[in-house]
Amino acid sequence: MEKKELQQYASLIEDWIPKDASMAIAVDDRYIYYHTGLHDIRLREGQNVRPGSLAERVITDRSKIDVLMDETLYGVPYYGIGYPIVLAGKPAALIVILPANYHVLRNEPFQYLTGKNDDDWIPVAIDEVTYIESLQKKTWFYAEGQQYSTNHTLKDLHLRLPKSFIRIHRSYIVNIQSIQRISRDITSNLLLLLKDGTELPVSQTYMPELRRVLGF
């Protein structure tokens, strides 16, 4: 399989992983793709899949596995999420490699977001945030009619927000409690009207999850 095809496959989940994650794809007994993020366990394309590794377990069990791995195999501890996939008719594994403390962080949702408004940094209770937006390479959140900038990326926030927040678009995360109505636009795509009058589009990618969470 061409590397370009593998990159396209990996890009399908890039919205769901934080910027410090690395990603690997293994087929049979070797790694055929490795993208180095900030947390690098020094895998190499062409390297054999080691016994006891997350990739071996996923390929063997054919199931998704979340696990905290120690430094035994690669000299670096990490938190790994492995997905069973099939490439060219062969069992394979897509592995997302995260910092070892990820499993702790994802269970501790934010209670406040601290944002910059003019020259001041202001902590805002998370329940007051209506939605979060990625715009012009910056991340903004909105609360009580005010706009705040934050140093967090949308990817990072997605991991640390409570369950009342849901990703609806590549550029938007919305607080479900802020939704007033769900309708359709002229192209039959879903459109959210928030209680403050803001309208946000729901992309096709995130529509199934919105329907599942809200049950419609």
Short mmCIF file of C-alpha atoms in Angstrom, two decimals:
data_model
loop_
_atom_site.label_atom_id
_atom_site.label_comp_id
_atom_site.label_asym_id
_atom_site.label_seq_id
_atom_site.Cartn_x
_atom_site.Cartn_y
_atom_site.Cartn_z
CA MET A 1 0.00 0.00 0.00
CA GLU A 2 1.31 3.43 -0.95
CA LYS A 3 2.38 5.73 1.88
CA LYS A 4 0.03 8.41 0.56
CA GLU A 5 -2.89 6.03 1.10
CA LEU A 6 -1.74 5.31 4.64
CA GLN A 7 -1.52 9.03 5.39
CA GLN A 8 -5.07 9.47 4.14
CA TYR A 9 -6.24 6.64 6.39
CA ALA A 10 -4.50 8.19 9.40
CA SER A 11 -5.92 11.63 8.64
CA LEU A 12 -9.45 10.28 9.14
CA ILE A 13 -8.97 10.35 12.90
CA GLU A 14 -6.73 13.42 13.20
CA ASP A 15 -9.62 15.49 14.58
CA TRP A 16 -9.95 13.10 17.50
CA ILE A 17 -6.38 12.93 18.73
CA PRO A 18 -4.33 15.58 20.56
CA LYS A 19 -1.37 17.27 18.91
CA ASP A 20 1.20 15.41 21.04
CA ALA A 21 0.06 11.95 19.86
CA SER A 22 2.07 9.69 17.59
CA MET A 23 0.39 7.17 15.29
CA ALA A 24 1.46 3.78 13.94
CA ILE A 25 -0.03 1.21 11.57
CA ALA A 26 1.07 -2.42 11.72
CA VAL A 27 0.18 -5.24 9.32
CA ASP A 28 0.92 -8.85 10.22
CA ASP A 29 4.29 -8.72 11.97
CA ARG A 30 5.71 -5.30 11.05
CA TYR A 31 5.01 -1.59 11.18
CA ILE A 32 4.35 -0.04 7.79
CA TYR A 33 3.59 3.53 8.91
CA TYR A 34 4.70 5.76 11.78
CA HIS A 35 3.87 9.42 12.30
CA THR A 36 5.94 11.06 15.02
CA GLY A 37 4.07 13.37 17.39
CA LEU A 38 5.47 15.13 20.45
CA HIS A 39 5.30 11.84 22.38
CA ASP A 40 7.69 9.66 20.37
CA ILE A 41 8.37 6.03 21.34
CA ARG A 42 10.93 5.77 18.53
CA LEU A 43 9.20 3.22 16.35
CA ARG A 44 10.41 2.91 12.78
CA GLU A 45 8.66 1.85 9.59
CA GLY A 46 9.71 -1.69 8.73
CA GLN A 47 10.34 -2.56 12.37
CA ASN A 48 8.97 -5.92 13.55
CA VAL A 49 5.96 -6.02 15.88
CA ARG A 50 7.25 -7.22 19.24
CA PRO A 51 5.58 -9.96 21.29
CA GLY A 52 3.45 -8.42 24.04
CA SER A 53 3.12 -5.09 22.24
CA LEU A 54 -0.20 -3.32 21.83
CA ALA A 55 -0.09 -3.87 18.06
CA GLU A 56 0.34 -7.64 18.49
CA ARG A 57 -2.57 -7.80 20.94
CA VAL A 58 -4.89 -5.84 18.66
CA ILE A 59 -4.01 -7.92 15.59
CA THR A 60 -4.42 -11.16 17.53
CA ASP A 61 -7.58 -10.29 19.47
CA ARG A 62 -9.21 -8.20 16.67
CA SER A 63 -10.63 -5.78 19.24
CA LYS A 64 -10.05 -2.21 20.38
CA ILE A 65 -7.66 -2.05 23.32
CA ASP A 66 -6.86 0.88 25.65
CA VAL A 67 -3.86 0.26 27.85
CA LEU A 68 -1.08 1.95 29.81
CA MET A 69 2.23 0.50 28.60
CA ASP A 70 5.42 0.69 30.66
CA GLU A 71 8.92 1.29 29.28
CA THR A 72 9.77 -2.42 28.91
CA LEU A 73 9.41 -2.65 25.12
CA TYR A 74 10.40 0.77 23.84
CA GLY A 75 12.14 2.47 26.74
CA VAL A 76 9.34 5.04 27.03
CA PRO A 77 6.04 4.59 28.89
CA TYR A 78 2.91 5.56 26.99
CA TYR A 79 -0.85 5.26 26.91
CA GLY A 80 -1.95 3.43 23.77
CA ILE A 81 -5.28 3.05 22.01
CA GLY A 82 -5.32 0.29 19.40
CA TYR A 83 -7.95 -0.16 16.69
CA PRO A 84 -8.31 -3.35 14.61
CA ILE A 85 -8.40 -2.56 10.88
CA VAL A 86 -7.92 -4.45 7.62
CA LEU A 87 -5.41 -3.39 4.95
CA ALA A 88 -5.11 -5.17 1.60
CA GLY A 89 -7.15 -8.03 3.06
CA LYS A 90 -4.78 -8.55 5.99
CA PRO A 91 -5.43 -8.00 9.71
CA ALA A 92 -3.81 -4.79 10.87
CA ALA A 93 -3.74 -2.39 13.81
CA LEU A 94 -3.90 1.39 14.01
CA ILE A 95 -2.20 2.55 17.20
CA VAL A 96 -2.57 6.01 18.77
CA ILE A 97 0.34 6.73 21.13
CA LEU A 98 -0.22 9.27 23.91
CA PRO A 99 1.64 10.48 27.02
CA ALA A 100 1.48 8.06 29.92
CA ASN A 101 -0.63 10.46 31.99
CA TYR A 102 -3.34 10.67 29.32
CA HIS A 103 -5.53 8.11 31.07
CA VAL A 104 -5.54 10.36 34.15
CA LEU A 105 -6.13 13.60 32.28
CA ARG A 106 -9.09 12.34 30.26
CA ASN A 107 -10.89 11.39 33.48
CA GLU A 108 -10.50 14.89 34.91
CA PRO A 109 -12.71 17.22 32.86
CA PHE A 110 -12.22 20.96 33.10
CA GLN A 111 -14.34 22.82 35.63
CA TYR A 112 -13.16 26.20 34.34
CA LEU A 113 -11.71 27.62 31.15
CA THR A 114 -9.42 30.60 31.49
CA GLY A 115 -9.63 32.90 28.51
CA LYS A 116 -8.13 36.19 27.44
CA ASN A 117 -10.44 39.16 26.93
CA ASP A 118 -8.59 42.33 25.92
CA ASP A 119 -5.56 42.32 28.23
CA ASP A 120 -7.11 40.30 31.05
CA TRP A 121 -7.22 36.55 31.74
CA ILE A 122 -10.61 35.52 33.10
CA PRO A 123 -11.63 32.10 34.51
CA VAL A 124 -15.08 31.06 33.28
CA ALA A 125 -17.12 28.21 34.77
CA ILE A 126 -17.38 25.46 32.15
CA ASP A 127 -21.20 25.33 32.36
CA GLU A 128 -21.35 28.97 31.25
CA VAL A 129 -19.49 28.26 28.00
CA THR A 130 -21.94 28.04 25.08
CA TYR A 131 -19.58 26.89 22.34
CA ILE A 132 -15.92 26.73 21.33
CA GLU A 133 -14.57 27.66 17.92
CA SER A 134 -11.36 27.20 15.95
CA LEU A 135 -10.89 30.25 13.72
CA GLN A 136 -7.84 31.63 11.92
CA LYS A 137 -5.47 29.25 13.74
CA LYS A 138 -6.76 30.36 17.16
CA THR A 139 -9.25 28.84 19.60
CA TRP A 140 -12.08 30.94 21.01
CA PHE A 141 -14.86 30.23 23.48
CA TYR A 142 -18.05 32.14 24.16
CA ALA A 143 -19.92 32.75 27.41
CA GLU A 144 -22.48 35.32 28.52
CA GLY A 145 -22.14 37.19 25.22
CA GLN A 146 -18.36 37.54 25.61
CA GLN A 147 -15.59 36.14 23.42
CA TYR A 148 -12.39 34.74 24.94
CA SER A 149 -9.23 33.33 23.39
CA THR A 150 -7.53 30.27 24.87
CA ASN A 151 -4.18 28.57 24.38
CA HIS A 152 -5.83 25.14 24.20
CA THR A 153 -6.48 23.59 20.80
CA LEU A 154 -9.89 22.14 19.89
CA LYS A 155 -8.32 18.66 19.90
CA ASP A 156 -6.98 19.09 23.43
CA LEU A 157 -10.24 20.55 24.73
CA HIS A 158 -12.24 17.67 23.25
CA LEU A 159 -10.41 15.33 25.64
CA ARG A 160 -10.95 17.41 28.77
CA LEU A 161 -14.50 18.72 28.43
CA PRO A 162 -17.42 17.15 30.33
CA LYS A 163 -19.95 14.98 28.52
CA SER A 164 -22.30 17.95 28.11
CA PHE A 165 -20.02 19.15 25.28
CA ILE A 166 -20.05 17.55 21.83
CA ARG A 167 -18.02 18.02 18.67
CA ILE A 168 -20.32 19.01 15.78
CA HIS A 169 -17.86 20.25 13.18
CA ARG A 170 -14.15 20.45 12.45
CA SER A 171 -14.33 24.00 13.83
CA TYR A 172 -16.94 23.74 16.61
CA ILE A 173 -17.63 22.11 19.96
CA VAL A 174 -20.97 23.00 21.53
CA ASN A 175 -22.43 22.84 25.02
CA ILE A 176 -25.57 20.71 24.64
CA GLN A 177 -27.27 22.74 27.38
CA SER A 178 -27.00 25.81 25.12
CA ILE A 179 -28.94 24.26 22.22
CA GLN A 180 -32.41 25.72 21.74
CA ARG A 181 -33.43 24.03 18.50
CA ILE A 182 -32.15 21.66 15.81
CA SER A 183 -33.34 22.26 12.25
CA ARG A 184 -32.23 21.77 8.66
CA ASP A 185 -30.77 24.29 6.24
CA ILE A 186 -31.67 24.56 2.53
CA THR A 187 -29.27 21.69 1.72
CA SER A 188 -30.87 19.45 4.41
CA ASN A 189 -27.82 19.59 6.67
CA LEU A 190 -28.47 19.96 10.39
CA LEU A 191 -28.26 23.43 11.90
CA LEU A 192 -28.13 24.25 15.62
CA LEU A 193 -29.77 27.38 16.99
CA LEU A 194 -28.32 28.24 20.37
CA LYS A 195 -30.16 30.08 23.15
CA ASP A 196 -28.06 33.20 22.51
CA GLY A 197 -29.18 33.30 18.86
CA THR A 198 -25.99 31.80 17.39
CA GLU A 199 -26.44 29.36 14.48
CA LEU A 200 -23.88 26.58 14.05
CA PRO A 201 -23.68 24.01 11.24
CA VAL A 202 -23.35 20.28 11.91
CA SER A 203 -21.01 18.56 9.45
CA GLN A 204 -21.82 15.15 7.98
CA THR A 205 -18.86 13.66 9.84
CA TYR A 206 -20.26 14.47 13.28
CA MET A 207 -23.98 14.12 12.54
CA PRO A 208 -24.23 10.41 13.57
CA GLU A 209 -22.65 11.13 16.98
CA LEU A 210 -24.98 14.08 17.59
CA ARG A 211 -27.98 11.91 16.74
CA ARG A 212 -26.72 9.12 19.00
CA VAL A 213 -26.10 11.39 21.99
CA LEU A 214 -29.37 13.32 21.69
CA GLY A 215 -31.44 10.32 20.56
CA PHE A 216 -33.17 11.57 17.43
#
